Coordinates of C-alpha atoms in Angstrom, one line a residue:
M91 CA 49.4 -32.1 -112.7
P92 CA 50.2 -33.7 -116.1
D93 CA 48.0 -33.0 -119.1
I94 CA 44.6 -34.7 -119.1
P95 CA 44.8 -38.1 -120.8
K96 CA 43.4 -38.0 -124.4
R97 CA 41.2 -41.0 -123.7
W98 CA 39.1 -38.8 -121.4
R99 CA 35.7 -37.9 -123.0
G100 CA 34.1 -35.9 -120.3
E101 CA 33.1 -32.3 -120.1
C102 CA 32.6 -29.4 -117.7
E103 CA 29.1 -28.0 -118.2
S104 CA 28.3 -24.4 -117.4
G105 CA 25.4 -23.6 -115.1
K106 CA 24.2 -21.3 -112.5
D107 CA 27.2 -20.2 -110.3
F108 CA 29.4 -22.5 -112.3
A109 CA 31.5 -21.7 -115.3
S110 CA 33.1 -24.5 -117.3
S111 CA 36.4 -22.6 -117.0
L112 CA 36.4 -23.6 -113.3
C113 CA 37.6 -27.1 -114.3
N114 CA 41.3 -27.8 -114.6
K115 CA 43.8 -30.7 -114.7
K116 CA 42.4 -31.9 -111.3
L117 CA 38.7 -31.3 -111.7
I118 CA 38.3 -32.6 -115.2
G119 CA 34.6 -33.1 -115.4
A120 CA 31.4 -31.6 -113.9
R121 CA 27.9 -32.4 -115.0
S122 CA 24.4 -32.3 -113.6
F123 CA 21.4 -34.6 -114.2
Y124 CA 18.1 -33.2 -113.3
K125 CA 15.4 -34.2 -115.8
G126 CA 13.7 -36.7 -113.4
F127 CA 13.8 -34.1 -110.6
D128 CA 12.6 -31.4 -113.1
M129 CA 9.5 -33.4 -114.0
A130 CA 8.7 -34.3 -110.4
M131 CA 9.0 -30.7 -109.3
R132 CA 6.9 -29.4 -112.2
N133 CA 4.1 -31.5 -111.0
K134 CA 4.6 -30.3 -107.4
Y135 CA 5.7 -26.6 -107.8
G136 CA 4.9 -25.8 -111.5
K137 CA 7.3 -25.0 -114.3
G138 CA 10.1 -22.5 -113.6
S139 CA 10.4 -23.3 -109.9
E140 CA 13.5 -21.9 -108.3
K141 CA 14.2 -25.3 -106.8
I142 CA 15.2 -26.5 -110.3
I143 CA 18.7 -25.3 -110.8
N144 CA 20.5 -27.0 -113.7
S145 CA 24.1 -26.6 -112.5
P146 CA 27.0 -28.8 -111.3
R147 CA 27.5 -26.2 -108.4
D148 CA 27.4 -27.9 -105.0
T149 CA 24.8 -26.1 -103.0
D150 CA 24.6 -28.8 -100.3
G151 CA 28.1 -29.6 -99.3
H152 CA 27.8 -33.4 -99.4
G153 CA 29.4 -33.7 -102.8
T154 CA 32.4 -31.4 -101.9
H155 CA 33.0 -33.4 -98.7
T156 CA 33.0 -36.9 -100.4
T157 CA 34.9 -35.8 -103.5
S158 CA 37.7 -34.2 -101.4
T159 CA 37.8 -37.3 -99.2
V160 CA 38.6 -39.4 -102.3
A161 CA 41.1 -37.2 -104.0
G162 CA 41.6 -33.8 -102.4
S163 CA 45.0 -32.2 -102.8
H164 CA 47.3 -31.4 -99.8
V165 CA 46.0 -28.4 -97.9
P166 CA 48.0 -27.1 -94.9
N167 CA 46.5 -25.4 -91.8
A168 CA 43.1 -27.1 -92.4
S169 CA 40.6 -27.3 -89.5
Y170 CA 37.0 -27.0 -88.6
F171 CA 36.9 -23.9 -86.4
G172 CA 40.2 -25.0 -84.8
Y173 CA 39.2 -28.7 -84.5
A174 CA 41.1 -31.5 -86.4
S175 CA 43.8 -29.1 -87.4
G176 CA 46.7 -30.2 -89.6
I177 CA 47.3 -31.0 -93.3
A178 CA 44.2 -32.3 -95.1
R179 CA 44.5 -34.6 -98.1
G180 CA 42.3 -37.1 -99.9
M181 CA 43.1 -40.8 -100.2
V182 CA 44.6 -40.3 -103.6
P183 CA 45.8 -36.7 -104.0
Q184 CA 47.3 -37.6 -107.5
A185 CA 43.9 -38.7 -108.9
R186 CA 41.7 -36.6 -111.1
V187 CA 38.1 -36.0 -110.3
A188 CA 34.9 -35.9 -112.4
A189 CA 31.7 -34.9 -110.5
Y190 CA 28.2 -36.0 -111.5
K191 CA 25.5 -34.2 -109.6
V192 CA 22.4 -36.4 -109.5
C193 CA 20.8 -35.4 -106.1
W194 CA 18.7 -32.4 -105.4
E195 CA 16.9 -30.7 -102.5
E196 CA 13.9 -33.1 -102.8
G197 CA 16.1 -36.2 -103.1
C198 CA 17.7 -38.4 -105.7
F199 CA 15.6 -39.7 -108.6
S200 CA 16.5 -43.1 -110.2
S201 CA 16.4 -41.7 -113.8
D202 CA 18.9 -39.0 -112.8
I203 CA 21.2 -41.5 -111.0
L204 CA 21.2 -43.8 -114.0
A205 CA 21.8 -41.0 -116.5
G206 CA 24.8 -39.8 -114.4
M207 CA 26.2 -43.3 -114.1
E208 CA 25.8 -43.9 -117.8
R209 CA 27.5 -40.7 -118.7
A210 CA 30.4 -41.4 -116.3
I211 CA 30.9 -44.8 -118.0
E212 CA 30.9 -43.2 -121.4
D213 CA 33.3 -40.4 -120.3
G214 CA 35.8 -43.0 -119.2
V215 CA 36.0 -43.0 -115.4
N216 CA 38.0 -45.8 -113.6
I217 CA 36.2 -45.7 -110.3
L218 CA 32.6 -44.8 -109.4
S219 CA 32.0 -43.6 -105.8
L220 CA 28.4 -43.3 -104.8
S221 CA 27.6 -42.0 -101.3
I222 CA 23.9 -42.7 -102.0
G223 CA 21.6 -45.3 -100.7
G224 CA 18.0 -46.3 -100.1
I225 CA 15.9 -49.4 -99.5
S226 CA 17.0 -52.7 -100.9
D227 CA 14.8 -53.3 -103.9
P228 CA 15.2 -56.4 -106.1
Y229 CA 18.2 -55.7 -108.4
F230 CA 16.0 -55.2 -111.5
R231 CA 14.3 -52.3 -109.7
D232 CA 17.5 -50.9 -108.2
A233 CA 18.9 -48.0 -110.4
I234 CA 22.3 -48.1 -108.6
A235 CA 22.6 -51.9 -109.0
I236 CA 21.7 -51.7 -112.7
G237 CA 24.1 -48.8 -113.3
A238 CA 26.8 -50.5 -111.3
F239 CA 26.4 -53.7 -113.3
A240 CA 27.0 -51.7 -116.5
A241 CA 30.1 -50.2 -115.0
T242 CA 31.5 -53.5 -113.7
K243 CA 31.1 -55.1 -117.2
R244 CA 33.4 -52.3 -118.5
G245 CA 36.0 -52.9 -115.8
I246 CA 34.9 -49.9 -113.6
F247 CA 35.1 -50.5 -109.8
V248 CA 31.9 -49.3 -108.0
S249 CA 31.8 -48.6 -104.2
C250 CA 28.6 -47.5 -102.4
S251 CA 27.5 -46.6 -98.9
A252 CA 26.0 -49.4 -96.9
G253 CA 23.5 -46.9 -95.4
N254 CA 22.9 -45.1 -92.1
G255 CA 20.1 -47.3 -90.9
G256 CA 22.1 -49.0 -88.0
P257 CA 22.0 -50.5 -85.6
T258 CA 18.8 -52.0 -86.9
P259 CA 19.4 -55.5 -88.4
E260 CA 18.8 -56.0 -92.2
S261 CA 19.1 -52.2 -92.8
L262 CA 21.6 -52.4 -95.7
S263 CA 21.3 -50.8 -99.1
N264 CA 23.4 -51.4 -102.2
V265 CA 23.9 -55.1 -101.5
A266 CA 24.5 -56.3 -105.1
P267 CA 27.5 -58.6 -105.2
W268 CA 29.2 -56.5 -108.0
I269 CA 29.1 -53.5 -105.7
M270 CA 31.6 -52.8 -102.8
T271 CA 29.2 -52.2 -99.9
V272 CA 30.9 -50.0 -97.3
G273 CA 30.0 -49.6 -93.6
A274 CA 31.5 -47.0 -91.2
G275 CA 33.9 -47.2 -88.3
T276 CA 35.4 -44.6 -85.9
V277 CA 39.0 -43.3 -86.0
D278 CA 41.4 -43.0 -83.1
R279 CA 40.7 -39.2 -82.7
D280 CA 37.9 -37.8 -80.7
F281 CA 36.5 -34.4 -79.7
R282 CA 35.7 -34.6 -76.0
G283 CA 33.4 -32.7 -73.8
Y284 CA 32.6 -33.4 -70.1
A285 CA 29.5 -33.0 -68.0
V286 CA 30.2 -32.8 -64.2
L287 CA 27.0 -33.1 -62.2
G288 CA 26.3 -31.5 -58.8
N289 CA 26.8 -34.9 -57.2
E290 CA 30.4 -34.9 -58.5
N291 CA 29.7 -37.6 -61.1
R292 CA 31.7 -36.9 -64.3
F293 CA 30.6 -38.1 -67.7
T294 CA 32.6 -38.1 -70.9
G295 CA 30.9 -37.1 -74.2
V296 CA 31.7 -35.4 -77.4
S297 CA 31.6 -31.8 -78.5
L298 CA 32.6 -29.5 -81.2
Y299 CA 31.6 -26.2 -79.5
S300 CA 34.5 -23.7 -79.3
G301 CA 32.7 -20.5 -78.4
K302 CA 32.1 -18.9 -75.1
G303 CA 31.3 -21.5 -72.4
I304 CA 28.7 -21.4 -69.7
G305 CA 31.1 -19.9 -67.1
S306 CA 33.2 -21.3 -64.3
E307 CA 30.4 -22.1 -61.9
P308 CA 27.8 -24.9 -62.2
V309 CA 24.3 -24.0 -63.4
G310 CA 20.9 -25.5 -63.0
L311 CA 20.1 -28.7 -65.0
V312 CA 16.5 -29.3 -66.3
Y313 CA 14.9 -32.2 -68.1
N314 CA 11.4 -32.7 -69.4
K315 CA 10.2 -29.2 -68.3
G316 CA 7.9 -28.4 -71.1
V317 CA 4.8 -26.5 -71.9
K318 CA 1.4 -28.2 -71.3
S319 CA 0.5 -27.8 -75.0
N320 CA 3.6 -29.7 -76.2
Q321 CA 4.6 -32.9 -74.5
S322 CA 7.8 -33.4 -76.6
S323 CA 10.1 -31.4 -74.2
S324 CA 12.2 -34.5 -73.5
I325 CA 13.4 -34.4 -77.1
C326 CA 13.4 -30.6 -77.4
T327 CA 11.2 -30.1 -80.4
T328 CA 10.2 -26.6 -81.5
G329 CA 8.0 -24.8 -79.0
S330 CA 8.2 -27.6 -76.4
L331 CA 10.4 -26.0 -73.7
D332 CA 9.0 -23.7 -71.1
P333 CA 11.2 -20.6 -70.8
K334 CA 10.4 -20.1 -67.1
W335 CA 12.1 -23.4 -66.4
V336 CA 14.8 -23.3 -69.0
R337 CA 16.2 -19.7 -68.9
G338 CA 19.8 -19.6 -67.7
K339 CA 20.1 -23.4 -67.4
V340 CA 21.5 -26.4 -69.2
V341 CA 18.8 -28.6 -70.8
L342 CA 19.0 -32.4 -71.1
C343 CA 17.6 -33.4 -74.5
D344 CA 16.9 -36.9 -75.6
R345 CA 18.2 -37.8 -79.1
G346 CA 15.6 -38.6 -81.8
V347 CA 12.8 -37.2 -84.0
N348 CA 14.3 -33.8 -84.9
A349 CA 17.8 -32.9 -86.0
R350 CA 20.5 -32.9 -83.3
V351 CA 21.6 -29.3 -84.1
E352 CA 18.0 -28.2 -84.2
K353 CA 17.6 -29.2 -80.5
G354 CA 20.3 -26.7 -79.6
V355 CA 18.4 -24.0 -81.4
V356 CA 15.2 -24.8 -79.5
V357 CA 17.1 -24.7 -76.2
K358 CA 18.8 -21.4 -77.0
K359 CA 15.5 -19.8 -78.1
A360 CA 13.9 -20.8 -74.8
G361 CA 16.8 -19.1 -72.9
G362 CA 18.9 -22.1 -72.1
V363 CA 22.7 -21.6 -71.9
G364 CA 23.8 -25.2 -72.7
M365 CA 22.6 -28.6 -73.6
I366 CA 23.4 -32.3 -72.9
L367 CA 22.3 -34.4 -75.8
A368 CA 21.7 -38.0 -74.5
N369 CA 21.2 -41.1 -76.5
T370 CA 18.3 -43.5 -76.0
A371 CA 18.1 -47.2 -76.5
E372 CA 17.8 -46.7 -80.3
N373 CA 21.3 -45.2 -80.5
G374 CA 23.1 -47.0 -77.7
E375 CA 26.6 -45.7 -77.0
G376 CA 27.4 -44.3 -80.4
T377 CA 27.9 -40.5 -80.3
V378 CA 28.3 -38.0 -83.2
V379 CA 29.8 -34.5 -82.9
D380 CA 28.0 -31.5 -84.2
R381 CA 28.7 -27.8 -84.5
H382 CA 26.0 -26.6 -82.0
V383 CA 24.8 -23.0 -81.6
L384 CA 25.4 -23.2 -77.8
P385 CA 27.7 -25.1 -75.4
A386 CA 26.7 -28.8 -75.8
V387 CA 27.9 -32.3 -74.9
A388 CA 26.6 -35.5 -76.5
V389 CA 26.7 -38.6 -74.4
G390 CA 25.7 -42.3 -74.8
K391 CA 22.7 -44.1 -73.4
I392 CA 24.4 -45.3 -70.2
A393 CA 25.6 -41.9 -69.2
G394 CA 22.3 -40.4 -70.4
D395 CA 20.3 -42.7 -68.1
K396 CA 22.4 -41.7 -65.1
I397 CA 22.0 -38.0 -65.9
R398 CA 18.3 -38.4 -66.4
E399 CA 18.0 -40.2 -63.0
Y400 CA 20.0 -37.4 -61.3
A401 CA 17.9 -34.6 -62.9
G402 CA 14.7 -36.3 -61.8
S403 CA 15.7 -37.2 -58.2
D404 CA 17.8 -34.2 -57.0
P405 CA 15.8 -31.2 -55.8
N406 CA 18.4 -28.8 -57.2
P407 CA 20.3 -30.5 -60.0
T408 CA 23.3 -28.7 -61.4
V409 CA 25.9 -29.3 -64.0
D410 CA 29.2 -27.8 -65.3
L411 CA 30.2 -28.4 -69.0
S412 CA 33.8 -28.6 -70.0
L413 CA 34.4 -28.3 -73.8
G414 CA 37.0 -28.1 -76.5
W415 CA 39.2 -31.1 -76.0
T416 CA 40.8 -32.9 -78.9
V417 CA 42.0 -36.4 -77.9
L418 CA 44.3 -38.6 -80.0
D419 CA 45.2 -42.3 -79.8
V420 CA 41.7 -43.1 -78.6
K421 CA 41.1 -46.7 -77.5
P422 CA 39.4 -48.8 -78.6
A423 CA 39.5 -47.9 -82.3
P424 CA 38.2 -48.5 -84.8
V425 CA 34.7 -49.2 -83.5
V426 CA 31.7 -50.0 -85.8
A427 CA 29.6 -46.8 -85.8
E428 CA 26.1 -47.1 -84.3
F429 CA 24.5 -45.6 -87.4
S430 CA 26.3 -48.0 -89.9
S431 CA 23.7 -50.2 -91.6
R432 CA 23.8 -53.9 -90.5
G433 CA 23.3 -57.2 -92.1
P434 CA 22.1 -59.8 -92.7
N435 CA 21.5 -59.3 -96.4
N436 CA 17.7 -59.5 -96.7
L437 CA 17.8 -59.4 -100.5
T438 CA 20.3 -62.3 -101.1
P439 CA 21.0 -63.9 -97.8
M440 CA 23.7 -66.2 -99.3
I441 CA 25.9 -63.1 -100.0
L442 CA 27.4 -61.6 -96.8
K443 CA 27.1 -57.9 -96.6
P444 CA 28.5 -55.3 -95.8
D445 CA 31.8 -56.1 -97.4
V446 CA 34.1 -53.9 -95.2
I447 CA 34.1 -50.9 -93.0
G448 CA 36.2 -47.8 -93.3
P449 CA 36.7 -44.4 -91.6
G450 CA 33.3 -42.8 -91.4
V451 CA 33.0 -40.9 -88.0
N452 CA 34.0 -37.2 -87.6
I453 CA 35.8 -37.0 -90.9
L454 CA 37.3 -33.6 -91.9
A455 CA 36.9 -32.8 -95.6
G456 CA 36.1 -29.9 -97.9
W457 CA 32.9 -27.9 -97.8
T458 CA 31.0 -25.7 -100.2
G459 CA 30.9 -22.0 -99.5
V460 CA 27.3 -21.8 -100.4
V461 CA 25.8 -23.2 -97.2
E462 CA 26.7 -23.1 -93.5
P463 CA 28.5 -26.2 -92.2
S464 CA 25.8 -26.6 -89.4
T465 CA 23.1 -26.5 -92.2
L466 CA 21.2 -24.1 -90.0
H467 CA 20.2 -21.0 -91.9
T468 CA 20.3 -19.0 -88.7
D469 CA 24.0 -20.0 -88.2
T470 CA 26.0 -17.8 -90.5
R471 CA 29.5 -19.2 -89.6
I472 CA 31.3 -20.4 -92.7
S473 CA 34.2 -22.8 -93.0
P474 CA 36.0 -24.3 -96.0
F475 CA 36.0 -27.6 -94.1
N476 CA 33.4 -29.7 -92.2
L477 CA 33.4 -32.6 -89.9
L478 CA 30.8 -35.2 -90.9
S479 CA 29.8 -38.7 -90.0
G480 CA 28.1 -41.4 -92.1
T481 CA 28.7 -44.2 -94.5
S482 CA 28.8 -41.4 -97.1
M483 CA 32.1 -40.6 -95.5
S484 CA 33.5 -44.1 -95.4
C485 CA 32.6 -44.9 -99.0
P486 CA 35.0 -42.4 -100.6
H487 CA 37.8 -43.8 -98.4
I488 CA 37.4 -47.2 -100.0
S489 CA 36.9 -45.6 -103.5
G490 CA 40.3 -44.0 -103.0
L491 CA 41.9 -47.2 -102.0
A492 CA 40.5 -48.9 -105.0
A493 CA 42.1 -46.2 -107.2
L494 CA 45.4 -46.9 -105.6
I495 CA 45.1 -50.6 -106.2
K496 CA 44.0 -49.9 -109.8
A497 CA 47.0 -47.7 -110.4
A498 CA 49.3 -50.5 -109.0
H499 CA 47.5 -53.3 -110.8
P500 CA 45.9 -51.8 -113.9
K501 CA 44.8 -55.1 -115.3
W502 CA 42.9 -56.3 -112.2
S503 CA 39.2 -56.6 -112.5
P504 CA 36.8 -54.8 -110.1
S505 CA 36.1 -58.1 -108.3
A506 CA 39.8 -58.7 -107.9
I507 CA 40.2 -55.3 -106.3
K508 CA 37.2 -55.9 -104.0
S509 CA 38.7 -59.3 -103.0
A510 CA 42.1 -57.6 -102.2
L511 CA 40.4 -55.1 -99.9
M512 CA 38.2 -57.7 -98.2
T513 CA 40.6 -60.6 -97.6
T514 CA 43.3 -58.3 -96.1
S515 CA 41.0 -56.4 -93.8
Y516 CA 41.6 -56.6 -90.1
T517 CA 39.2 -57.5 -87.3
L518 CA 41.2 -56.5 -84.2
D519 CA 41.2 -53.0 -82.8
N520 CA 44.1 -51.0 -81.3
T521 CA 43.7 -52.9 -78.0
N522 CA 44.1 -56.2 -79.9
T523 CA 40.5 -57.1 -79.2
T524 CA 37.8 -58.0 -81.8
L525 CA 36.2 -54.9 -83.3
R526 CA 33.4 -53.6 -81.1
D527 CA 29.9 -52.3 -81.9
A528 CA 29.4 -48.7 -80.7
S529 CA 25.6 -49.2 -80.3
R530 CA 26.0 -52.0 -77.8
G531 CA 29.5 -51.7 -76.6
A532 CA 29.8 -55.5 -77.3
I533 CA 31.9 -57.4 -79.8
S534 CA 30.8 -56.8 -83.4
T535 CA 30.1 -59.5 -86.0
P536 CA 30.5 -59.8 -89.8
W537 CA 26.9 -58.5 -90.1
D538 CA 28.3 -55.3 -88.6
H539 CA 31.8 -55.0 -90.1
G540 CA 31.8 -57.4 -93.0
A541 CA 35.3 -58.8 -93.6
G542 CA 36.7 -56.1 -91.3
H543 CA 38.3 -52.7 -91.5
V544 CA 40.3 -52.0 -94.6
D545 CA 44.1 -52.2 -94.5
P546 CA 45.6 -50.1 -97.4
Q547 CA 49.1 -51.5 -97.3
K548 CA 48.1 -55.1 -97.2
A549 CA 45.4 -54.7 -99.9
L550 CA 48.1 -53.7 -102.4
S551 CA 49.6 -57.1 -102.1
P552 CA 46.9 -59.7 -101.1
G553 CA 48.7 -62.8 -102.4
L554 CA 45.5 -64.4 -103.7
V555 CA 42.2 -63.0 -105.0
Y556 CA 38.7 -64.3 -105.6
D557 CA 37.9 -63.1 -109.1
A558 CA 34.5 -63.0 -110.9
S559 CA 33.6 -62.1 -114.4
S560 CA 30.4 -60.6 -115.9
N561 CA 29.4 -64.1 -116.9
D562 CA 29.6 -65.2 -113.3
Y563 CA 27.3 -62.4 -112.3
F564 CA 24.9 -63.4 -115.1
T565 CA 24.9 -66.9 -113.7
F566 CA 24.3 -65.5 -110.2
L567 CA 21.3 -63.5 -111.4
C568 CA 19.8 -66.5 -113.2
S569 CA 19.9 -68.4 -109.9
L570 CA 17.6 -65.8 -108.2
N571 CA 14.3 -67.0 -109.7
Y572 CA 14.1 -63.8 -111.7
T573 CA 12.3 -63.9 -115.0
L574 CA 14.5 -63.8 -118.1
E575 CA 13.2 -60.3 -118.8
Q576 CA 14.3 -59.1 -115.4
V577 CA 17.8 -60.6 -115.8
Q578 CA 18.1 -58.9 -119.2
T579 CA 17.0 -55.6 -117.6
I580 CA 19.9 -55.8 -115.2
A581 CA 22.4 -57.0 -117.8
Q582 CA 21.1 -54.5 -120.4
N583 CA 21.5 -57.2 -122.9
P584 CA 18.5 -58.8 -124.7
N585 CA 20.6 -61.7 -125.8
V586 CA 21.4 -63.0 -122.3
N587 CA 19.8 -66.4 -121.5
C588 CA 19.8 -68.5 -118.4
S589 CA 21.1 -71.7 -119.8
R590 CA 23.6 -71.7 -116.9
R591 CA 22.7 -71.0 -113.4
F592 CA 23.9 -71.9 -109.9
S593 CA 21.9 -74.3 -107.8
D594 CA 22.4 -71.8 -105.0
P595 CA 23.4 -68.1 -105.3
G596 CA 26.1 -68.7 -102.7
H597 CA 28.1 -70.5 -105.4
L598 CA 29.3 -67.2 -106.7
N599 CA 33.1 -66.9 -106.3
Y600 CA 32.8 -64.3 -103.5
P601 CA 35.5 -63.5 -101.0
S602 CA 33.1 -64.2 -98.0
F603 CA 30.5 -66.9 -97.1
S604 CA 27.0 -66.8 -95.8
I605 CA 25.6 -70.2 -94.9
L606 CA 21.9 -70.8 -94.5
F607 CA 20.9 -74.0 -92.7
R608 CA 17.3 -75.0 -93.2
S609 CA 15.3 -77.8 -91.6
K610 CA 15.9 -80.1 -94.6
K611 CA 19.3 -78.8 -95.6
R612 CA 21.8 -79.3 -92.8
A613 CA 24.9 -79.4 -95.0
V614 CA 26.1 -76.7 -97.5
R615 CA 28.9 -77.3 -100.0
Y616 CA 30.6 -74.5 -102.0
T617 CA 33.5 -74.4 -104.4
R618 CA 35.7 -71.4 -104.7
T619 CA 38.5 -70.4 -107.1
L620 CA 41.6 -68.5 -106.0
T621 CA 44.0 -66.7 -108.4
N622 CA 47.6 -66.2 -107.5
V623 CA 48.6 -62.6 -107.8
G624 CA 51.7 -63.0 -105.6
D625 CA 54.9 -64.7 -106.2
A626 CA 55.3 -67.8 -108.4
N627 CA 55.9 -71.1 -106.6
S628 CA 53.7 -70.1 -103.7
V629 CA 52.2 -72.6 -101.2
Y630 CA 49.1 -71.8 -99.0
N631 CA 47.7 -73.8 -96.1
V632 CA 44.2 -73.4 -94.8
A633 CA 43.1 -72.6 -91.3
V634 CA 39.4 -72.8 -90.2
D635 CA 37.7 -71.1 -87.4
G636 CA 34.0 -71.9 -86.7
P637 CA 31.4 -72.4 -84.0
S638 CA 31.1 -75.7 -82.2
A639 CA 27.7 -76.2 -83.8
V640 CA 29.2 -76.6 -87.3
S641 CA 31.8 -78.9 -88.7
I642 CA 33.9 -77.3 -91.5
T643 CA 35.8 -79.5 -94.0
V644 CA 38.1 -77.9 -96.7
K645 CA 39.5 -80.0 -99.5
P646 CA 42.3 -79.7 -100.4
T647 CA 43.9 -78.2 -97.3
K648 CA 47.0 -77.0 -99.3
L649 CA 47.1 -75.0 -102.5
V650 CA 50.3 -75.1 -104.5
F651 CA 50.8 -72.4 -107.2
G652 CA 53.5 -72.8 -109.7
K653 CA 53.1 -69.5 -111.5
V654 CA 51.6 -66.0 -111.3
H655 CA 47.9 -65.8 -112.3
E656 CA 47.4 -69.6 -111.9
K657 CA 44.0 -70.6 -110.6
K658 CA 43.3 -73.3 -108.0
R659 CA 39.9 -74.5 -106.7
Y660 CA 38.9 -75.7 -103.3
T661 CA 35.7 -77.1 -101.9
V662 CA 34.4 -76.4 -98.4
T663 CA 31.6 -78.3 -96.7
F664 CA 29.6 -76.8 -93.8
A665 CA 27.6 -79.3 -91.8
S666 CA 25.3 -78.3 -89.0
K667 CA 25.3 -80.5 -85.9
K668 CA 22.0 -81.6 -84.3
H669 CA 20.1 -79.7 -81.6
V670 CA 21.5 -76.2 -82.5
A671 CA 20.3 -73.7 -79.9
V672 CA 21.5 -70.6 -81.7
K673 CA 20.1 -68.7 -84.7
A674 CA 23.4 -67.2 -85.9
A675 CA 27.1 -67.8 -85.5
F676 CA 30.3 -66.7 -87.3
G677 CA 33.7 -68.0 -88.3
S678 CA 36.4 -67.7 -91.0
I679 CA 38.5 -69.5 -93.6
T680 CA 42.1 -68.3 -94.0
W681 CA 44.6 -69.3 -96.6
S682 CA 48.1 -68.3 -95.5
N683 CA 51.8 -68.6 -96.0
S684 CA 54.8 -66.7 -94.5
E685 CA 53.9 -63.5 -96.4
H686 CA 50.1 -63.4 -96.8
Q687 CA 46.9 -64.2 -95.0
V688 CA 43.8 -64.4 -97.2
R689 CA 40.9 -64.4 -94.8
S690 CA 37.2 -64.9 -95.6
P691 CA 34.5 -64.3 -93.0
V692 CA 31.7 -66.8 -92.6
A693 CA 28.2 -66.2 -91.3
F694 CA 25.9 -69.1 -90.3
T695 CA 22.2 -68.8 -90.0
W696 CA 19.6 -71.4 -88.9
S697 CA 16.0 -71.2 -89.9

């Protein structure tokens, strides 16, 4: 790679198992932030605890995985024990990386997060990617929101995980409008396993097991055969399985409570030879692959219910497990992952979140050599790669795309980059059907997928963008009924005042709409401003899609741009019709010409 730019002010800090000389022209910064963690652990464990390790070294794997997803170089013959084999590379292999370690064994402390973000800003990063989340606190109590605001003011794009609290509604984290909030979707590759029951019913699931199988003949299947002292045998918790029932058989385990891979350990210790991991209503149809310690297949709720019924009704239930199948061109894909946190936005309902979804299921990326990929200390198998799922995995994909857009358009603001990614996203899968929700198998909504699944090529040339400045975000904050001191806390500026505020937070120039109809407010009117980043002399016409319960009026219906960077305003009025029998509905507003479609999702809520 070329020499490190002279504007870079970062450093590589030495620490345990990490010498500063390990940095190079690719990894140009490595720091750790631990003082908040240190103080908390001193109170818990005493000074000098071995849990306090001041070092940038990744001892967990999460940081290596997310960092290599963003900007990993090309690596041939990559795989995870033979699965997902091929050439691995990050979203932007040409980009440089600086790593800021702010999370530790006991969690992530707000003071450490803020210290890391502040240092990254001072060092001169262009993109901040945070695969970290928590509960949605008011912005003045949210360390990530405060740090992200400081970054955005300086032109730094910030993307964050939406959270893994799905499919529960209102489970989002990182919902500040100056943050790109990223949900997770599947890819069109799967790792299949099959369970064939004694009644010849065959169920498709997922599996990463590549060791010795259970043999060529069916074996006994058991479910809920536990010891009397422990009634948790259906979920296969430690000590719950009765070896006299389990030995030499495949055990059906319900998902939940303890870790998925831990259930396999419990089965193996009790003498079982295989496992079927079955979803319950909480997880629906969304399945996640794991590197289990014994032959195992994970199935959705529908298949799980049928297998449970068979195991409970047949006097001699049997099963045969077929494992080790990699399937490409899976349909439908992408599908919204069941774990991906969902809207609506319970902090600021007038801002639609999540913003987008990206690849976040069964993602192959780099792994630390310090810990086993299965995270089980009894499993000593080491791999330089791992397959993981989560919004932690989808976030760095979008961070990488933002870096590509930033490189192509260095003068664009963070909000312009966000707008480009949102308004060019797609909402149809590879069967030309609206994106589905893995948890229910039904059609997903903008509360699940935001504006849609990102489209890298189209995002580089969006035509129009919804731009917003720091002053716009100040005005937004002043419209939230926060005290002036609370607004100043977020802005990190004691001179900010609230002389200007929106009558409604939804007036922020955001690339999506979230409309709240109340008993005394049956019409909502917003004005938006579009900036032409395409060709001069461009003309756009509007197309509206909405539910029958709402009338949508856009004025004007045509926008004529005479030059690049010219701005045009439009006003849209949403009017709720009487006797609405639904609580929520969805639509879209699209400005288009022969080259571009600039689409904004709309969510409607009645209270």
